[in-house]
Coordinates of C-alpha atoms and ligand atoms in Angstrom, one line a residue:
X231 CA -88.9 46.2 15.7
X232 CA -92.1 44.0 15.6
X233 CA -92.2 41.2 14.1
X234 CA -95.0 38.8 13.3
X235 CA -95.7 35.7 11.4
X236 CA -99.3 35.7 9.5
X237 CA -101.4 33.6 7.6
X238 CA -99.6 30.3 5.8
X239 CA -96.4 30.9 7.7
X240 CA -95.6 34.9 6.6
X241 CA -93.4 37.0 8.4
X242 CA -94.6 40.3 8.7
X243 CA -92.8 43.6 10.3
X244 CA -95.7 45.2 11.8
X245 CA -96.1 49.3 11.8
X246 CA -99.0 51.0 13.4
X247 CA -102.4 48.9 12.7
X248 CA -100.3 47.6 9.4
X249 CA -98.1 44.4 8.6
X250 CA -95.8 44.6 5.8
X251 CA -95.0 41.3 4.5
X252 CA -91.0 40.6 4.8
X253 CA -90.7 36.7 4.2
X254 CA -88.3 37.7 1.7
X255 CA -85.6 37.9 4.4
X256 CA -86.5 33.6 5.4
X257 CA -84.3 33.2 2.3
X258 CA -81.7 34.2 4.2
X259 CA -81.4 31.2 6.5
X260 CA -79.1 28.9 6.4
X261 CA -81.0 25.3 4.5
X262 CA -81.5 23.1 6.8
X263 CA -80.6 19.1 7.3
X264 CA -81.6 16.4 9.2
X265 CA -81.0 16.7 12.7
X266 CA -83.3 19.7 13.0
X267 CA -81.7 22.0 15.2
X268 CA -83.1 22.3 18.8
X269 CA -84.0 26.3 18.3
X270 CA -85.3 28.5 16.6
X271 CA -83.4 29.5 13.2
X272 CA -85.0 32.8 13.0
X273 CA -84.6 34.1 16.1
X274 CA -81.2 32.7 16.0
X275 CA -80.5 35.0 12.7
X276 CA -82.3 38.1 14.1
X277 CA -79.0 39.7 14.5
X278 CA -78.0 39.6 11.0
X279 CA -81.5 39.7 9.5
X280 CA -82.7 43.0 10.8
X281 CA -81.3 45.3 8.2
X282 CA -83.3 43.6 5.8
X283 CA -86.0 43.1 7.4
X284 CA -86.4 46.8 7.3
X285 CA -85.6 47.4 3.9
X286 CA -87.9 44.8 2.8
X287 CA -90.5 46.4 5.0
X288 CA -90.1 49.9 3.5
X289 CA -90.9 48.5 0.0
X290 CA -93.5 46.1 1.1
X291 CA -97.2 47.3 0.9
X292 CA -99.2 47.3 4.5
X293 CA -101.7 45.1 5.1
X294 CA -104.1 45.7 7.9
X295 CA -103.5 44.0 11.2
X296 CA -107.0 42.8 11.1
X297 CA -106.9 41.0 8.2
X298 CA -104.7 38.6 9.0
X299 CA -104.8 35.5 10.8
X300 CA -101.6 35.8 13.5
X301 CA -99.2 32.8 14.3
X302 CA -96.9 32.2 17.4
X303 CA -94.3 34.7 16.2
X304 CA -91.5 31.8 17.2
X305 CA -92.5 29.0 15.0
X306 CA -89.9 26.0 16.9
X307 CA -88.6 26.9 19.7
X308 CA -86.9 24.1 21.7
X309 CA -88.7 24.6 24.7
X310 CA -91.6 26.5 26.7
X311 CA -90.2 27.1 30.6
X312 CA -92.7 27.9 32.9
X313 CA -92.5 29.6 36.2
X314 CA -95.2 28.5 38.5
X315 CA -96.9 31.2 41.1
X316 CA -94.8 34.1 40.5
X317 CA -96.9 36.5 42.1
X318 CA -97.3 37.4 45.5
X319 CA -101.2 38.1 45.1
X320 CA -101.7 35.0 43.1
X321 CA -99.7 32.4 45.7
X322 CA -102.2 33.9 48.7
X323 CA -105.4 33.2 46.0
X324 CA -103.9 29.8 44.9
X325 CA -103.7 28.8 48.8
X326 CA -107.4 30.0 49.2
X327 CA -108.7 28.6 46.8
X328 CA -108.8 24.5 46.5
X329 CA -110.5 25.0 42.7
X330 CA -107.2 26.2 41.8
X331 CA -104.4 24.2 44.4
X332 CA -106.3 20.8 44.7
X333 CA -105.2 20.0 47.9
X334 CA -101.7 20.1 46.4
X335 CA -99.1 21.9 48.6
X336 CA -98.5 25.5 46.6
X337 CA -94.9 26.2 47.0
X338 CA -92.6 29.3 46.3
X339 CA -90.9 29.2 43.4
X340 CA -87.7 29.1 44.9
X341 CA -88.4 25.6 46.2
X342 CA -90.0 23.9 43.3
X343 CA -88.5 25.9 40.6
X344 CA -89.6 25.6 37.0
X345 CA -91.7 23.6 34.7
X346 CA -91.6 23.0 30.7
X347 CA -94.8 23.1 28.7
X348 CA -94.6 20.6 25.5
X349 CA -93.7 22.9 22.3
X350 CA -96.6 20.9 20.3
X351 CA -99.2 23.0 22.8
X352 CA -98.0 26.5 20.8
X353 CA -100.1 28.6 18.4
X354 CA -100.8 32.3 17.6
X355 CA -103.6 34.1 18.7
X356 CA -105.2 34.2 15.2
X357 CA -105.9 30.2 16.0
X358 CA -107.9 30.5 19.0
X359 CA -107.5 28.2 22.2
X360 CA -109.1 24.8 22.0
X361 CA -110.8 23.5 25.3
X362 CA -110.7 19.9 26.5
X363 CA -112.3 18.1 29.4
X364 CA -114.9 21.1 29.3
X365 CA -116.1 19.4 32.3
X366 CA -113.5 20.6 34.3
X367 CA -112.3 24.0 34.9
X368 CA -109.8 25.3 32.3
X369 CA -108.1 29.0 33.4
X370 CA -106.6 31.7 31.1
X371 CA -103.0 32.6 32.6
X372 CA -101.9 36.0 31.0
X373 CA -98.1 36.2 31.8
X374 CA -95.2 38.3 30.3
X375 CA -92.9 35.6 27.9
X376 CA -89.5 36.3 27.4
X377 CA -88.0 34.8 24.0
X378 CA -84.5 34.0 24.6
X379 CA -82.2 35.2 21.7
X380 CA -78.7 34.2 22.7
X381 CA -77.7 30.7 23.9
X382 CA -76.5 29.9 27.4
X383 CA -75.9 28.3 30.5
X384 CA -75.3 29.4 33.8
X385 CA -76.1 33.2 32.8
X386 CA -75.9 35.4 35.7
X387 CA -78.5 37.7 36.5
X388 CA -76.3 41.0 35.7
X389 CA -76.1 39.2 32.1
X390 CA -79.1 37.7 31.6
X391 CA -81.0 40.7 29.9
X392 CA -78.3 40.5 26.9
X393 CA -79.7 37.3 26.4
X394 CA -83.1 38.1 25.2
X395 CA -84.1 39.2 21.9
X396 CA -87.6 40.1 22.6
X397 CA -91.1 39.9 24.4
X398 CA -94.7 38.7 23.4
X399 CA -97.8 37.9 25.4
X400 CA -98.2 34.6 26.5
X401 CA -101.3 32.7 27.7
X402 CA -100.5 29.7 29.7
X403 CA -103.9 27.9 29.5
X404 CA -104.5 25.4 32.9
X405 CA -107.0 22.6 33.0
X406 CA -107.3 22.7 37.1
X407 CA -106.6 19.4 38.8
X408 CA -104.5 16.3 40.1
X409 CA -102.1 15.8 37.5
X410 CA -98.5 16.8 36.9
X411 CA -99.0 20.9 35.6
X412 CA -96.5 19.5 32.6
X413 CA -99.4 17.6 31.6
X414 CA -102.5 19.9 32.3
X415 CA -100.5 22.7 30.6
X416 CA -99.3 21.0 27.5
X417 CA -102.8 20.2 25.7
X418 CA -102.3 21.2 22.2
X419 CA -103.1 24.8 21.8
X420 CA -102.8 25.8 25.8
X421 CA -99.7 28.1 24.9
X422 CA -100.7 31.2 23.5
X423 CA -97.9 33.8 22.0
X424 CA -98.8 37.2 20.6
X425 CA -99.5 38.9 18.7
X426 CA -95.5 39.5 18.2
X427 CA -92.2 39.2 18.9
X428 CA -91.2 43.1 20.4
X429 CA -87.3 43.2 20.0
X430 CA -85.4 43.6 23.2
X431 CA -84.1 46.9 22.2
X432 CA -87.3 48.7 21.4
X433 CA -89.5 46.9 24.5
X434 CA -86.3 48.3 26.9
X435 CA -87.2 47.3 30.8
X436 CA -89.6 44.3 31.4
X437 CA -89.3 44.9 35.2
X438 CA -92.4 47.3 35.2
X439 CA -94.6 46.6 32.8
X440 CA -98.6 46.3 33.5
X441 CA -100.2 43.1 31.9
X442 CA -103.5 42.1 31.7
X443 CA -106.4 40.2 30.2
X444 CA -110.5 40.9 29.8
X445 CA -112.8 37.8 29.2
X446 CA -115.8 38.6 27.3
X447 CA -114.7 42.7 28.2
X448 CA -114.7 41.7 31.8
X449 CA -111.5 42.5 33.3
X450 CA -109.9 39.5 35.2
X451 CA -106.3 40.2 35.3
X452 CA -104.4 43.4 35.6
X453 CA -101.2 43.2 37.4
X454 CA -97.4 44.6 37.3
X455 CA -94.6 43.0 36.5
X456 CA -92.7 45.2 39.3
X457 CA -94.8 42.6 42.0
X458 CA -92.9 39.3 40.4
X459 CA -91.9 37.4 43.2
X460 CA -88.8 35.9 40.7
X461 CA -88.2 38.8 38.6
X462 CA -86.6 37.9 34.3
X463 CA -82.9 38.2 35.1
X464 CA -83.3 35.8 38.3
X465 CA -85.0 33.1 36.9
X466 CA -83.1 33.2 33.8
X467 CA -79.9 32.7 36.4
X468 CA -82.0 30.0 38.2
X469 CA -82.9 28.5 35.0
X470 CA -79.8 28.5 33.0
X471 CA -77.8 26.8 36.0
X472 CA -80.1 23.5 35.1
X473 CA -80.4 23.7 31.2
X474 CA -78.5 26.1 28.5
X475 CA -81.2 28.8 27.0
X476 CA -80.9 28.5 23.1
X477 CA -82.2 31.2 20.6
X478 CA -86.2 30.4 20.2
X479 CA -86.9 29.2 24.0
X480 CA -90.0 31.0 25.6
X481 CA -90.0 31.7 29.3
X482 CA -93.6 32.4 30.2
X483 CA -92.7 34.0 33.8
X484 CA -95.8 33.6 35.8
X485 CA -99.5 35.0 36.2
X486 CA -100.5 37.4 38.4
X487 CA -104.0 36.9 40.7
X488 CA -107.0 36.6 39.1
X489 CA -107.1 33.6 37.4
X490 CA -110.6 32.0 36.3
X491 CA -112.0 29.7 34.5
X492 CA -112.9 30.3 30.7
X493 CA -115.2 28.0 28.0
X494 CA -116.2 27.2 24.3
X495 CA -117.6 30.7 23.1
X496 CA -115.6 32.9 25.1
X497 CA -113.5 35.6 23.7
X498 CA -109.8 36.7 25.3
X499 CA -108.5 40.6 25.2
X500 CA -104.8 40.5 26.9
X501 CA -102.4 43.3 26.9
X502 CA -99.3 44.4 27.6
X503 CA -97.6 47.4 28.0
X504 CA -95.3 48.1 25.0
X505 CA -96.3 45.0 23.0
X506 CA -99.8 45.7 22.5
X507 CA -102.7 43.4 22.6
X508 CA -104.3 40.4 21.1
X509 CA -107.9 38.7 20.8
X510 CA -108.0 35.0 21.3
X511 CA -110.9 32.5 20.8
X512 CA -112.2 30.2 22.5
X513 CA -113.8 26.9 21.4
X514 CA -114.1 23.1 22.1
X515 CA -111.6 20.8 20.6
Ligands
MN631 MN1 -98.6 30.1 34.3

């Protein structure tokens, strides 16, 4: 199953080039009181709401994909984990390259672990990237996110698959420099998820999947999930022993080489086997 959310805060299942407009199903979740919960009600509900979904979606006219303007397809998830150089290729062109490391000491990620991006940096692809400090370099980071559908904490790796409802495409956007990466990672609109949510069952193996990204239809990224130096059960072990995983949390699990810098007037193409692709815009804030 795909799902989306479109326009002023639809969900869509989308088949083929078509979305077919299923917010019926929202009624379905439980009303909510103050304190918010700290994840994601719909993904928490997926579960129980799929049947209906698909009903809904058989009765629901199709609108063309094209038509409509695509929204992160979790709308609150309590957090954004981020693995830092996950890539082989990436950690030898990060050590090469002081534009990208900044005389900072680029580590495995088995030493420095993880990082969270702030959840107030998220939108869909259908809102385009906003740059700031134009005067320094800001990358694109296309990377494989992982949308966590089952809470836990200390999953082990033979486990930690049952724990995902689905995959997007994620685009962790980098202003290069001194600061802490939580900081030049969490500008508002510098998470990018898209175009939407593949369900776990349908998507099957994300330990071979090729993902990539064109800027202005010049290809910049194209690399293999199979070269992760971390691969998705072990850092959702390595993870879960610090914080429990809750239904909504998006692991964006690393960029492969090629990084480069993009600015106001550019346009993003990133794919990914099995989920698809997605344009994003870029512009000043
Ligand atoms: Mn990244």
């Amino acid at each position: 199953m795909r799902l989306c959310r479109f326009d002023d805060q639809r969900l869509g299942l989308v088949r083929g080039e078509l979305v077919h407009d299923v917010s019926a199903a929202l009624e379905r979740l439980p009303a909510v009181r103050y304190p918010l919960p700290s994840y994601d009600p719909l993904v928490a509900a997926l579960p129980q709401l799929r049947q209906e979904i698909e009903i809904l979606g058989k009765s629901a006219k199709g609108r063309p994909l094209s038509a409509v303007k695509l929204l992160s397809p979790v709308a609150n998830p309590g957090k954004i984990i981020a693995a830092p150089v996950n890539y082989r290729k990436h950690l030898e062109e990060a050590l090469a390259d002081k534009g990208i490391h900044h005389g900072k000491l680029v580590e495995e990620i088995h030493k420095i672990g993880m990082f969270l991006k702030a959840t107030s940096s998220l939108v869909g692809p259908g809102e385009g990237v906003r740059l700031v400090k134009t005067e320094r370099r800001n990358d694109h980071e296309v990377e494989l996110a992982v949308v966590i559908g089952r809470e836990g904490r200390n999953i082990p790796k033979a486990k930690a698959l049952e724990h995902v409802a689905g995959y997007c495409i994620g685009l962790d956007i980098t202003i290069r420099g001194p600061e802490e990466r939580s900081l030049r990672k969490s500008v508002d609109s510098y998470s990018v998820l898209g175009p939407w949510l593949v369900t776990a069952d349908e998507f099957g193996d994300p330990s071979n999947v090729q993902v990539g990204i064109k800027v202005n239809g010049a290809l910049r990224q194209d690399a293999n999930t199979s070269d992760l130096v971390m691969p998705i059960p072990e850092l959702i072990e390595y993870m879960s022993a610090f914080y429990s995983l809750r239904p909504g949390d998006v692991i964006m699990t690393g960029t492969p080489q090629g990084v480069g810098p993009i600015r106001p007037g550019d346009s993003m193409e990133a794919w990914i086997d099995r989920v698809g692709a997605m344009t994003v815009a870029v512009s000043a804030a």
